[in-house]
Coordinates of C-alpha atoms and ligand atoms in Angstrom, one line a residue:
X268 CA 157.9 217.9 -45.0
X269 CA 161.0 215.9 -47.0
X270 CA 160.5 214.1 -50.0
X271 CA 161.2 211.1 -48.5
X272 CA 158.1 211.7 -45.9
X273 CA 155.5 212.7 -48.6
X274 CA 156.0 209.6 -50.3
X275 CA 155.7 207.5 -46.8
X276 CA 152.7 209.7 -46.5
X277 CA 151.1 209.1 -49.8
X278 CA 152.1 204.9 -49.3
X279 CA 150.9 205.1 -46.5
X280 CA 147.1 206.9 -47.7
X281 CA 147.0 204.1 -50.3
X282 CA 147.3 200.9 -48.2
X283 CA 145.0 202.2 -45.7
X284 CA 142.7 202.7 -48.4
X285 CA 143.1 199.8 -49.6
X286 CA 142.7 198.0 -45.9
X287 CA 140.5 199.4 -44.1
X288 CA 140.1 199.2 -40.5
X289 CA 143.3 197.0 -40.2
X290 CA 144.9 199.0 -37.9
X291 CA 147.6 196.5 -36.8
X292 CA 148.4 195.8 -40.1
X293 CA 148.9 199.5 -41.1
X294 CA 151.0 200.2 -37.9
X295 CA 153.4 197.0 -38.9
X296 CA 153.8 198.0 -42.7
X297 CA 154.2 201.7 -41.6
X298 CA 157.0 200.6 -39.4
X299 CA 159.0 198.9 -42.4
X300 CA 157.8 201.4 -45.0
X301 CA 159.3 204.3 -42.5
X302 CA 162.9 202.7 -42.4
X303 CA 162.7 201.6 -46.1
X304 CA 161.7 204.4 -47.7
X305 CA 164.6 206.2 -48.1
X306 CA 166.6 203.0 -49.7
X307 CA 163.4 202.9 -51.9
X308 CA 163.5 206.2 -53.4
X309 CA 167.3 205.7 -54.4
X310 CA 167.0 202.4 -56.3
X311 CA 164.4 203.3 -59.5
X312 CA 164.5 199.5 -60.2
X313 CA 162.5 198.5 -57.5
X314 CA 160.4 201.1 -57.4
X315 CA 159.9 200.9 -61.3
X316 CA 159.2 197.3 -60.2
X317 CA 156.4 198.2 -57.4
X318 CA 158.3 195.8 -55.2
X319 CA 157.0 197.8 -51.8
X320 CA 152.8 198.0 -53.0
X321 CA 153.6 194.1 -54.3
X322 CA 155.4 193.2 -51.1
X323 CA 152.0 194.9 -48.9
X324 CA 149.6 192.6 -50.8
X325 CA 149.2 188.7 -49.8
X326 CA 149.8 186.0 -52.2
X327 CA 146.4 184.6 -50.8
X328 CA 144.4 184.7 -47.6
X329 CA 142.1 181.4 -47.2
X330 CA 139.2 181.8 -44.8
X331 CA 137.0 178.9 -43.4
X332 CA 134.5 178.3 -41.1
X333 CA 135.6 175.6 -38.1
X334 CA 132.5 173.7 -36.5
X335 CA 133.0 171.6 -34.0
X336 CA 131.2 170.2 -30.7
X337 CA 131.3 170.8 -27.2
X338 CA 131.7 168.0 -24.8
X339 CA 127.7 168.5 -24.1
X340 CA 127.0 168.3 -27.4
X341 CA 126.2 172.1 -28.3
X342 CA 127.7 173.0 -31.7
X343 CA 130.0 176.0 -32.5
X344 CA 131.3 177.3 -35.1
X345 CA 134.4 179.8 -35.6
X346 CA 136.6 181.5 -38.2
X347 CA 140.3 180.4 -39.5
X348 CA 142.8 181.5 -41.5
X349 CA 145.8 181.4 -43.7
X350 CA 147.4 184.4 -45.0
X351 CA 150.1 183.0 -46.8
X352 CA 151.8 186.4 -47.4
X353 CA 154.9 185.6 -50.0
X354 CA 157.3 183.1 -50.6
X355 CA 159.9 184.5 -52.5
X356 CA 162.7 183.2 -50.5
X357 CA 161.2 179.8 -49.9
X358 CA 157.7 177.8 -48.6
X359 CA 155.6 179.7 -46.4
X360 CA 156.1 179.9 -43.0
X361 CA 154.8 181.1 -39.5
X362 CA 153.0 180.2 -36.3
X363 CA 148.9 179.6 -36.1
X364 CA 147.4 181.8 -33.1
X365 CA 144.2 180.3 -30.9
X366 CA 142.8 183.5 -29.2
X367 CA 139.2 185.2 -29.1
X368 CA 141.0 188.6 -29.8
X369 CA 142.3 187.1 -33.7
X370 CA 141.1 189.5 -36.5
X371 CA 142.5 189.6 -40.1
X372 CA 144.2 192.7 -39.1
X373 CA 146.2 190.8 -36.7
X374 CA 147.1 187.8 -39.1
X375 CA 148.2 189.9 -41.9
X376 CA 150.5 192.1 -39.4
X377 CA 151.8 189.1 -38.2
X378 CA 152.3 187.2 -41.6
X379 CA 154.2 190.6 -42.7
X380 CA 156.5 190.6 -40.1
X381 CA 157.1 187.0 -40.4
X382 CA 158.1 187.9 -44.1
X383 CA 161.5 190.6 -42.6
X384 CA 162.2 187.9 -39.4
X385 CA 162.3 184.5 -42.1
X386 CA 164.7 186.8 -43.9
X387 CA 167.0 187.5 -41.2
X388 CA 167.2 183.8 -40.5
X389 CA 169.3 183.2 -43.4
X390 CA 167.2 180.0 -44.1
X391 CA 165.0 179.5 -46.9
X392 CA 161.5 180.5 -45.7
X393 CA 158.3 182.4 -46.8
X394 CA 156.3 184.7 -44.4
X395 CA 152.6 183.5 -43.7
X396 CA 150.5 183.7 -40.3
X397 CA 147.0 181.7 -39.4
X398 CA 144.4 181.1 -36.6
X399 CA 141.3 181.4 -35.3
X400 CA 139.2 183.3 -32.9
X401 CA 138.7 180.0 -31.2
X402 CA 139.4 180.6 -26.7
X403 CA 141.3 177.2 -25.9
X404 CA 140.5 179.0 -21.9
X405 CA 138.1 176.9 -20.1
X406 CA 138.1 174.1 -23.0
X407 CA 138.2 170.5 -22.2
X408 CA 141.1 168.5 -23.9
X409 CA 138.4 166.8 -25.5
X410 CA 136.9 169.7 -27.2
X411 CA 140.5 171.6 -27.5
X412 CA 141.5 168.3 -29.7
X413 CA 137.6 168.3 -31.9
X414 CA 138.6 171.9 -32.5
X415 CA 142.1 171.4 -34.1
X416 CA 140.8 168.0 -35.7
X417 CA 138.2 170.3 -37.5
X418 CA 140.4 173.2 -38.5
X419 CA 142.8 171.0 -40.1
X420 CA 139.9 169.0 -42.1
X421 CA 139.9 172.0 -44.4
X422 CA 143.6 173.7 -43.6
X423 CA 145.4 170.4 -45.2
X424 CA 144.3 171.3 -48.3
X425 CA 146.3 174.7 -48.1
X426 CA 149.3 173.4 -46.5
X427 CA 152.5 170.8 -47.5
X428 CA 156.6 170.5 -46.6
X429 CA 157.4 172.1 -49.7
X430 CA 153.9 174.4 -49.8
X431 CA 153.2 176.1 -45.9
X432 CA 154.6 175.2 -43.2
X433 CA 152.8 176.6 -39.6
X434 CA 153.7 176.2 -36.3
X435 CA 152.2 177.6 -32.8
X436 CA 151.7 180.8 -31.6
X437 CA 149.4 182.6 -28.7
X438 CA 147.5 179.7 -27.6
X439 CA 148.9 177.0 -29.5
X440 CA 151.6 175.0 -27.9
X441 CA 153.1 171.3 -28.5
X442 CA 149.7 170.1 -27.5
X443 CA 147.3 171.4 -30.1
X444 CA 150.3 171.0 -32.9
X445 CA 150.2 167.2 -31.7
X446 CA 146.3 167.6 -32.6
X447 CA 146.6 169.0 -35.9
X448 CA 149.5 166.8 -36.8
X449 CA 147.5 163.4 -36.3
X450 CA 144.5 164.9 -38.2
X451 CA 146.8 165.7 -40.9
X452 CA 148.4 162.0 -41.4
X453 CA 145.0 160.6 -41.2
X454 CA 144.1 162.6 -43.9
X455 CA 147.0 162.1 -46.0
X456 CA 148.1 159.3 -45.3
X457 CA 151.6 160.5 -44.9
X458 CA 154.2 161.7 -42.2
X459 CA 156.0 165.1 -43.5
X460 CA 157.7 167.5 -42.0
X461 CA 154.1 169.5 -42.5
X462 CA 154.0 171.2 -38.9
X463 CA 157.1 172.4 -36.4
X464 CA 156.9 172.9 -32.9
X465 CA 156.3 169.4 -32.7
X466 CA 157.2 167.0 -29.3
X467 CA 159.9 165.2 -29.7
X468 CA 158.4 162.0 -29.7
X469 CA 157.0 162.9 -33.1
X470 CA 159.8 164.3 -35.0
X471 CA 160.2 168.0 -33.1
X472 CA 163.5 169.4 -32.8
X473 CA 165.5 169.8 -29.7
X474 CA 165.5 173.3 -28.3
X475 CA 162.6 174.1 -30.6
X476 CA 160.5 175.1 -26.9
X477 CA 162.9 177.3 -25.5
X478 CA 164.0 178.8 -28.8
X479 CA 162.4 181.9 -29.1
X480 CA 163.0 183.2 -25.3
X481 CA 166.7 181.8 -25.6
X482 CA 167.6 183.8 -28.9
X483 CA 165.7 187.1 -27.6
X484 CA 168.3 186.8 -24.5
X485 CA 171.4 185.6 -26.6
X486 CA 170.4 188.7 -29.0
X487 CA 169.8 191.3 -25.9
X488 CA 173.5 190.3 -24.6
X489 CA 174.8 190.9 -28.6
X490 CA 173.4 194.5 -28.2
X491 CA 174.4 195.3 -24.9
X492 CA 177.9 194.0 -25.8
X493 CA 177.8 196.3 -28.6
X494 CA 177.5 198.8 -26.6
X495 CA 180.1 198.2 -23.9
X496 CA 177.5 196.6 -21.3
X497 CA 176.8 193.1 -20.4
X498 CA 173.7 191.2 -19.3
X499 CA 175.5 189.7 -15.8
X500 CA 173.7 191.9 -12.8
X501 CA 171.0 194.0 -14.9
X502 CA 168.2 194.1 -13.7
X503 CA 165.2 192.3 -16.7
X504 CA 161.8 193.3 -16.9
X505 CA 159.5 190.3 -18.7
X506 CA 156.3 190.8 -19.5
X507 CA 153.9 187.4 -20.5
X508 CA 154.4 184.2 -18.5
X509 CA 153.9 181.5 -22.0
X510 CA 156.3 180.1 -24.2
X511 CA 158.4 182.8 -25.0
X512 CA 158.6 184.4 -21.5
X513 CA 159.4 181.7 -19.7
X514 CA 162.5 180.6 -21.4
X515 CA 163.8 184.2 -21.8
X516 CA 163.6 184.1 -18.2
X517 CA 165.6 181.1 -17.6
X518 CA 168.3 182.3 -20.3
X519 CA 168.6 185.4 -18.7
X520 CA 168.8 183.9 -14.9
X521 CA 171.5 181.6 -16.5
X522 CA 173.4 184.4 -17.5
X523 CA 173.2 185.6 -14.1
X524 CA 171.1 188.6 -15.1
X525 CA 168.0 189.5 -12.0
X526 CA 164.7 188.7 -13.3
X527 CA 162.3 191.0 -11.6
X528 CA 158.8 191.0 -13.2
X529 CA 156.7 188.3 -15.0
X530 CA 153.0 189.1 -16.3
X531 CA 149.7 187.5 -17.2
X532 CA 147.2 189.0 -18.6
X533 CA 145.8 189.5 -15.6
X534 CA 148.4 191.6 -14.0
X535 CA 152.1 191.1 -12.9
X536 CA 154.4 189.9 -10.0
X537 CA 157.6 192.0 -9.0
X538 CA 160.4 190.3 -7.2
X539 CA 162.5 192.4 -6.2
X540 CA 165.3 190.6 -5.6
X541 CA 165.2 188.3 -8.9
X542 CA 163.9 185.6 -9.9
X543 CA 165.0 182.0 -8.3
X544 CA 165.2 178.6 -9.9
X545 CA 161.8 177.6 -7.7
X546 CA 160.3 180.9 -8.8
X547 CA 160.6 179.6 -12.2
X548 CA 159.4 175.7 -11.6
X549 CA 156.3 177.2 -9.8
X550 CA 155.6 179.1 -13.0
X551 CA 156.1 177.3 -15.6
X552 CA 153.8 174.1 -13.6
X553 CA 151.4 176.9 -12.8
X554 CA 151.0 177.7 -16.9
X555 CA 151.8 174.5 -18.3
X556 CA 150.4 172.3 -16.5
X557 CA 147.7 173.5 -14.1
X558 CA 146.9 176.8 -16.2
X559 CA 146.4 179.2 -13.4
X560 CA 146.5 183.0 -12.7
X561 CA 150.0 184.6 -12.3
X562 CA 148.5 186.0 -8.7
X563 CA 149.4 182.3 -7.1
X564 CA 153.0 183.0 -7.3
X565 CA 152.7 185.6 -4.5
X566 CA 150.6 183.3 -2.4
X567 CA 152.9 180.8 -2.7
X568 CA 156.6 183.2 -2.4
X569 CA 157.4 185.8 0.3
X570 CA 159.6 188.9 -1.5
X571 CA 156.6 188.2 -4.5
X572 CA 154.1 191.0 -5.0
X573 CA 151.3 191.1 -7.2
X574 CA 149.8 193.5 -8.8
X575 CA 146.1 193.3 -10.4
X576 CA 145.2 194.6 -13.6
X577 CA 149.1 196.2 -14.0
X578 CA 151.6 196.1 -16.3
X579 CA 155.3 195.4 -15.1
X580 CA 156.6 198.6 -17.1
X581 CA 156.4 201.0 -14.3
X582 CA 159.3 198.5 -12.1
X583 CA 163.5 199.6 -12.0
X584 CA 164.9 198.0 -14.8
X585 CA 168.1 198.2 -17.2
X586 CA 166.5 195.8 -20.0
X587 CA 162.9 195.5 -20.5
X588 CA 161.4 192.3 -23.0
X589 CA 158.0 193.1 -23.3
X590 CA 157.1 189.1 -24.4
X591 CA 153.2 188.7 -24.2
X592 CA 151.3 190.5 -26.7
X593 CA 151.2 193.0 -29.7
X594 CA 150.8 196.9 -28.3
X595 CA 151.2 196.0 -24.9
X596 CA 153.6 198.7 -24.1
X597 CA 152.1 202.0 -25.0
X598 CA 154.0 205.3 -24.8
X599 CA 153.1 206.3 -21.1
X600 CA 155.2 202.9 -20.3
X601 CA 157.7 203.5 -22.3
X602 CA 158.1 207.1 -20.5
X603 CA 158.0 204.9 -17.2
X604 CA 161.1 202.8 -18.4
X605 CA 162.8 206.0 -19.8
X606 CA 162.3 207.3 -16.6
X607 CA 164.2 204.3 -14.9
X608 CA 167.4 204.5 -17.2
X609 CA 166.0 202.0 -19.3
X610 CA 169.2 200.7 -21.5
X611 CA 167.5 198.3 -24.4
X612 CA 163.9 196.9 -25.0
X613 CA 164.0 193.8 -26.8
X614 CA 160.8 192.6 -27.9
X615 CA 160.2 188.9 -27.5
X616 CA 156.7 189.2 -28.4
X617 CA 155.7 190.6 -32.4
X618 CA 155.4 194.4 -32.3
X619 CA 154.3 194.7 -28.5
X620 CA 155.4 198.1 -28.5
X621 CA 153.2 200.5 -29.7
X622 CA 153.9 204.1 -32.3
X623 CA 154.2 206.1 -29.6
X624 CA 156.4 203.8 -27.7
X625 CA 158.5 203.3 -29.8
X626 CA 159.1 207.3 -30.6
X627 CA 159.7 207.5 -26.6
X628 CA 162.4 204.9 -27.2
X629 CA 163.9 206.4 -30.7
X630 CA 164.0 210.2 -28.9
X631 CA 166.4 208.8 -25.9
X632 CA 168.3 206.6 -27.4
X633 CA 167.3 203.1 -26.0
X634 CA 168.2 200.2 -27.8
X635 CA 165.3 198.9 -29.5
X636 CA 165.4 195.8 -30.9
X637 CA 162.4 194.8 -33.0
X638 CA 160.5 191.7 -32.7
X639 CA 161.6 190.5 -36.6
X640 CA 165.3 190.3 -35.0
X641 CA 165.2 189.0 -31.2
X642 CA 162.6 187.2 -31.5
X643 CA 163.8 185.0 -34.7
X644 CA 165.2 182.3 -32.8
X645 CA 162.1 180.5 -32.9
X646 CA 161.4 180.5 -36.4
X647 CA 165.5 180.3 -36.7
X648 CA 165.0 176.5 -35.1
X649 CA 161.9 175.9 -36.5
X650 CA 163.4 176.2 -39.8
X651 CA 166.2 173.8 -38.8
X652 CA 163.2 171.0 -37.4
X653 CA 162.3 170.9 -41.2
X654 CA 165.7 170.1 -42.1
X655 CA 166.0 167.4 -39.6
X656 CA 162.8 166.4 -40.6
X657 CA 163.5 166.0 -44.2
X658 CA 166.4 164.0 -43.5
X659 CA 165.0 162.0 -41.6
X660 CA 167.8 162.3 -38.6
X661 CA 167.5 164.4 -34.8
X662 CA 170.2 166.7 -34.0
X663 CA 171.5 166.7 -30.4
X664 CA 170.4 169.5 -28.0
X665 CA 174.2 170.9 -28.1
X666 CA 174.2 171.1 -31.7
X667 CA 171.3 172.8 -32.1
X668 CA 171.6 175.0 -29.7
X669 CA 175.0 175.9 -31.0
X670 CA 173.3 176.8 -34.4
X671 CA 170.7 178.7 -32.9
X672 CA 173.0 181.3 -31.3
X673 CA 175.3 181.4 -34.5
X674 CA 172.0 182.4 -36.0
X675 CA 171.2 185.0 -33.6
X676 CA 175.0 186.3 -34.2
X677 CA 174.7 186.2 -37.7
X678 CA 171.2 188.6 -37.4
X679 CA 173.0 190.7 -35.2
X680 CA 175.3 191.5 -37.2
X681 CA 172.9 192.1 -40.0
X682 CA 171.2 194.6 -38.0
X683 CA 174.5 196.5 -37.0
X684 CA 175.4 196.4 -40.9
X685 CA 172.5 198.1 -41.8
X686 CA 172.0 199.6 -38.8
X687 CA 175.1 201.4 -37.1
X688 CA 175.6 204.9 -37.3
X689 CA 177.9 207.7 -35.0
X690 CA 178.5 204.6 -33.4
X691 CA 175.4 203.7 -32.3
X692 CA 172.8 201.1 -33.7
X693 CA 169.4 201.8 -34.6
X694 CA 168.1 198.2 -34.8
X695 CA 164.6 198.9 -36.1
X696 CA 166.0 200.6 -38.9
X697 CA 169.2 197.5 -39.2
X698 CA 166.5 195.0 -39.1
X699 CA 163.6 196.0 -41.7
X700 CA 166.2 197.3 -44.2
X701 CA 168.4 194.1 -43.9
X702 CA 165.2 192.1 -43.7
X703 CA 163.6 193.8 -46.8
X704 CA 166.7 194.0 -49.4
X705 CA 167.1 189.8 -49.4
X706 CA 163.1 189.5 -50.0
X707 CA 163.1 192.8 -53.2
X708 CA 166.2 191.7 -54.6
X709 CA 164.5 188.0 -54.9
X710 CA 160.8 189.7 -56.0
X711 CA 162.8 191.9 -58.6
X712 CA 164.7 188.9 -59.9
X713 CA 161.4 186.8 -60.9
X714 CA 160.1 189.5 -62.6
X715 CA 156.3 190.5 -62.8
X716 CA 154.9 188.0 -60.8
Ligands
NDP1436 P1 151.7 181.9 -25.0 O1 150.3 181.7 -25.4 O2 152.5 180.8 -24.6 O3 151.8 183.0 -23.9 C1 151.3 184.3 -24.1 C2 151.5 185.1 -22.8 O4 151.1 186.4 -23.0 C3 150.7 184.5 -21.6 O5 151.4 184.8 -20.4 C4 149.4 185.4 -21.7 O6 148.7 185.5 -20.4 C5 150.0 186.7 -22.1 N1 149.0 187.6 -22.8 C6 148.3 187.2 -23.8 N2 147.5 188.3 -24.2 C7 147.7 189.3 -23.3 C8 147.3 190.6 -23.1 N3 146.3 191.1 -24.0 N4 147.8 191.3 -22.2 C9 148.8 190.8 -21.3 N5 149.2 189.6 -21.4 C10 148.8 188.8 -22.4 O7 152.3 182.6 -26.3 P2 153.9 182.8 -26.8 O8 154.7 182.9 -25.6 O9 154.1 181.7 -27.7 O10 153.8 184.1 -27.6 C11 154.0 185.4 -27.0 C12 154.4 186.4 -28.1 O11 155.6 186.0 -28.7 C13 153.4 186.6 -29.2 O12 153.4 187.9 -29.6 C14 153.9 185.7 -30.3 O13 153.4 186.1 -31.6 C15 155.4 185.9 -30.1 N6 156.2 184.9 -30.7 C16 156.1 183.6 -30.3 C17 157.0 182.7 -30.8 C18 157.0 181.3 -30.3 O14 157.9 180.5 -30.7 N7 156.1 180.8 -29.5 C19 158.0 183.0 -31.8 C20 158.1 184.4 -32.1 C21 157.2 185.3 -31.6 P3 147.6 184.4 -20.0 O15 148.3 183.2 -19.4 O16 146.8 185.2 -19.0 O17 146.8 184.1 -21.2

């Protein structure tokens, strides 16, 4: 064993030690701490400093009970939280996720993430992450909108423009932000720029909806570029059918790439011969709107087959964007899409890939982009709908559209910077080391803190 790995070892014993049974939260700080590392042991400043065991702690975590009412007037009560994981490069930022399967495990993996992706942004944002184990499934809009009303009552306290700043996530979309926005005026008697994702109607930015699927495609064509491929005629695997999945998939079908697999977490359609602009429409009602099952797309389509209880990994593809869920491609899929000539994985969703996967990927060279880089867009333009927001003015669809893919260049090249070696990138490692310099140099710089 090398130096380098008894000392990720021995990191490694101490946080889990320190966290136990946080499983997600190990796998994501093991992931930075691997590519790290070595950068680590060769500056005695930061270590002298602790800036890696400081940077694996949270500023705070605030937890809170939510009751609320059904519309028959049972009463139920959930857990929220905060984990407003550090702010050294400005207030603290990241989405709030709505979904039974939300642990503290999964907020502080997602809050440490959000700390490396903020980073590559370039803008001035902290890393934080909050939610509940609240199911908005089967919920009445009544109850969905009691819910949020409830959880902000006690999150406002916690939260401010210059303070914390969430946005959506897994199960919360423009809707419930709309919620928790009007909750938090009437509490403070103020309009600020508290909450992104907003609609546009009440001070959102343009683009903000599509942003995170458009960047993860406008990224994926950077890296095949790199590479001396493009994105016109490959063939894209997408897994999820929300937010983010749907607009990589119109992004890529704009860029003439074949769409040929969409999931749910029920199972997954294959259309062989890509995806067409009705395809899409019927989707996006379907989830949007009417909040079906993905199955109804191959009632509805001949040359659409569905497959119950599958995941679309095991499909022909050249690019696979696994946009859904954390660890939702394990290492048997990833052996599936190695198998297939798999060129690049970029990862739409936060960590979806799991150890094991991505060792298949490292061991045959696939291109695989981390979450903290081609999924940035979002936060990228979420960043920019505070700006707007605090001056007061809305910036045309062109323009910020235009910034977001200068944004997605600019992480790009980041990632090759810190990434490229023999010619070749190695984007996990270009990514946490590019996202983790900006955030030490700023922790060392404030001293003991
Ligand atoms: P949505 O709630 O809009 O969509 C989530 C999608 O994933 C749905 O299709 C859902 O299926 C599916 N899904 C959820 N859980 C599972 C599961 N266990 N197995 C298979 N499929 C599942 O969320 P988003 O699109 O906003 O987020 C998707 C991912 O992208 C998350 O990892 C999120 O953290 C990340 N992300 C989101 C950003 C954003 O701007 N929204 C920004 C950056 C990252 P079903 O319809 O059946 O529930």
């Amino acid at each position: 064993m090398s130096g380098y790995e008894r000392e990720l070892e021995h990191f490694m014993d101490g946080l889990r030690k320190l966290n136990p049974h946080e499983d997600e939260f190990h796998q994501a700080v093991e992931e930075v701490a691997s590519s790290v590392m070595p950068w680590y042991l060769q500056h005695e400043d930061f270590r002298k400093a602790q800036i890696l065991e400081r940077l694996t702690e949270p500023d705070r975590i605030v937890i809170f009970r939510v009751s609320w009412e059904t519309d028959h007037g049972e009463i139920r009560a959930n857990r929220a939280w905060r984990v407003q994981f550090n702010h050294s490069l400005g207030p603290y930022k990241g989405g709030m996720r709505f979904d039974p399967s939300v642990t503290q495990s999964t907020l502080k993996f997602l809050a440490f993430e959000q700390i490396f992706k903020n980073s590559l942004t370039g803008l001035p944002m902290g890393g934080a992450k909050g939610g509940s184990n609240f199911n908005p499934k089967g919920k009445s809009e009544r109850e969905v909108m009691r819910f949020c009303q409830s959880l902000m009552t006690e999150l406002h306290r916690h939260i401010g423009e210059d303070v914390d700043v969430p946005a959506g996530d897994i199960g919360v979309g423009a809707r419930e932000i709309s919620y928790l926005f009007g909750q938090y005026m009437r509490l403070e008697n103020r309009w600020s720029g508290v909450l992104t994702g907003k609609g546009l109607a009440s001070g959102g930015s343009a683009i903000r909806t599509e942003a995170t699927g458009y960047g993860c495609v406008y990224f994926c064509e950077h890296v095949l570029n790199e590479h001396g491929e493009g994105l016109e005629g490959k063939l894209v695997s997408i897994s999820g059918s929300g937010n983010v999945a749907l607009y990589a998939a119109q992004k890529a079908m704009i860029k003439r790439a074949k769409v040929v697999t969409m999931s749910d977490s029920a199972g997954f359609v294959w259309i062989p011969a890509g995806m067409q602009q009705e395809h899409w429409e019927f989707l996006k009602d379907l989830k949007e709107n009417r909040r079906g099952r993905i199955g109804e797309m191959a009632d509805r389509f001949d040359g659409v087959d569905y497959y119950d209880g599958k995941k679309p990994w095991h499909v022909e593809c050249d690019v696979a964007m696994p946009c859904a869920t954390q660890n939702e491609l394990d290492g048997e899929d990833a052996k599936a899409l190695v198998g297939h000539g798999v060129l690049a994985v970029c990862e739409g969703a936060n960590m979806p890939t799991t150890r094991e996967a991505a060792e298949v990927f490292r061991k045959h060279g696939v291109l695989h982009v981390p979450g903290k880089a081609s999924n940035a867009g979002g936060v990228a333009v979420s960043g920019l709908e505070q700006s707007q927001n605090a001056m007061r003015v809305s910036w045309s669809r062109e323009k910020v559209d235009h910034r977001l893919q200068a944004i997605m260049t600019e992480i790009h090249d980041r990632c090759v910077e810190f990434g490229k070696r023999n010619g070749r990138v190695n984007y996990m490692d270009g990514a946490n080391l590019a996202g983790f310099e900006k955030v030490a140099k700023a922790m060392l710089a404030y001293g003991v803190v």
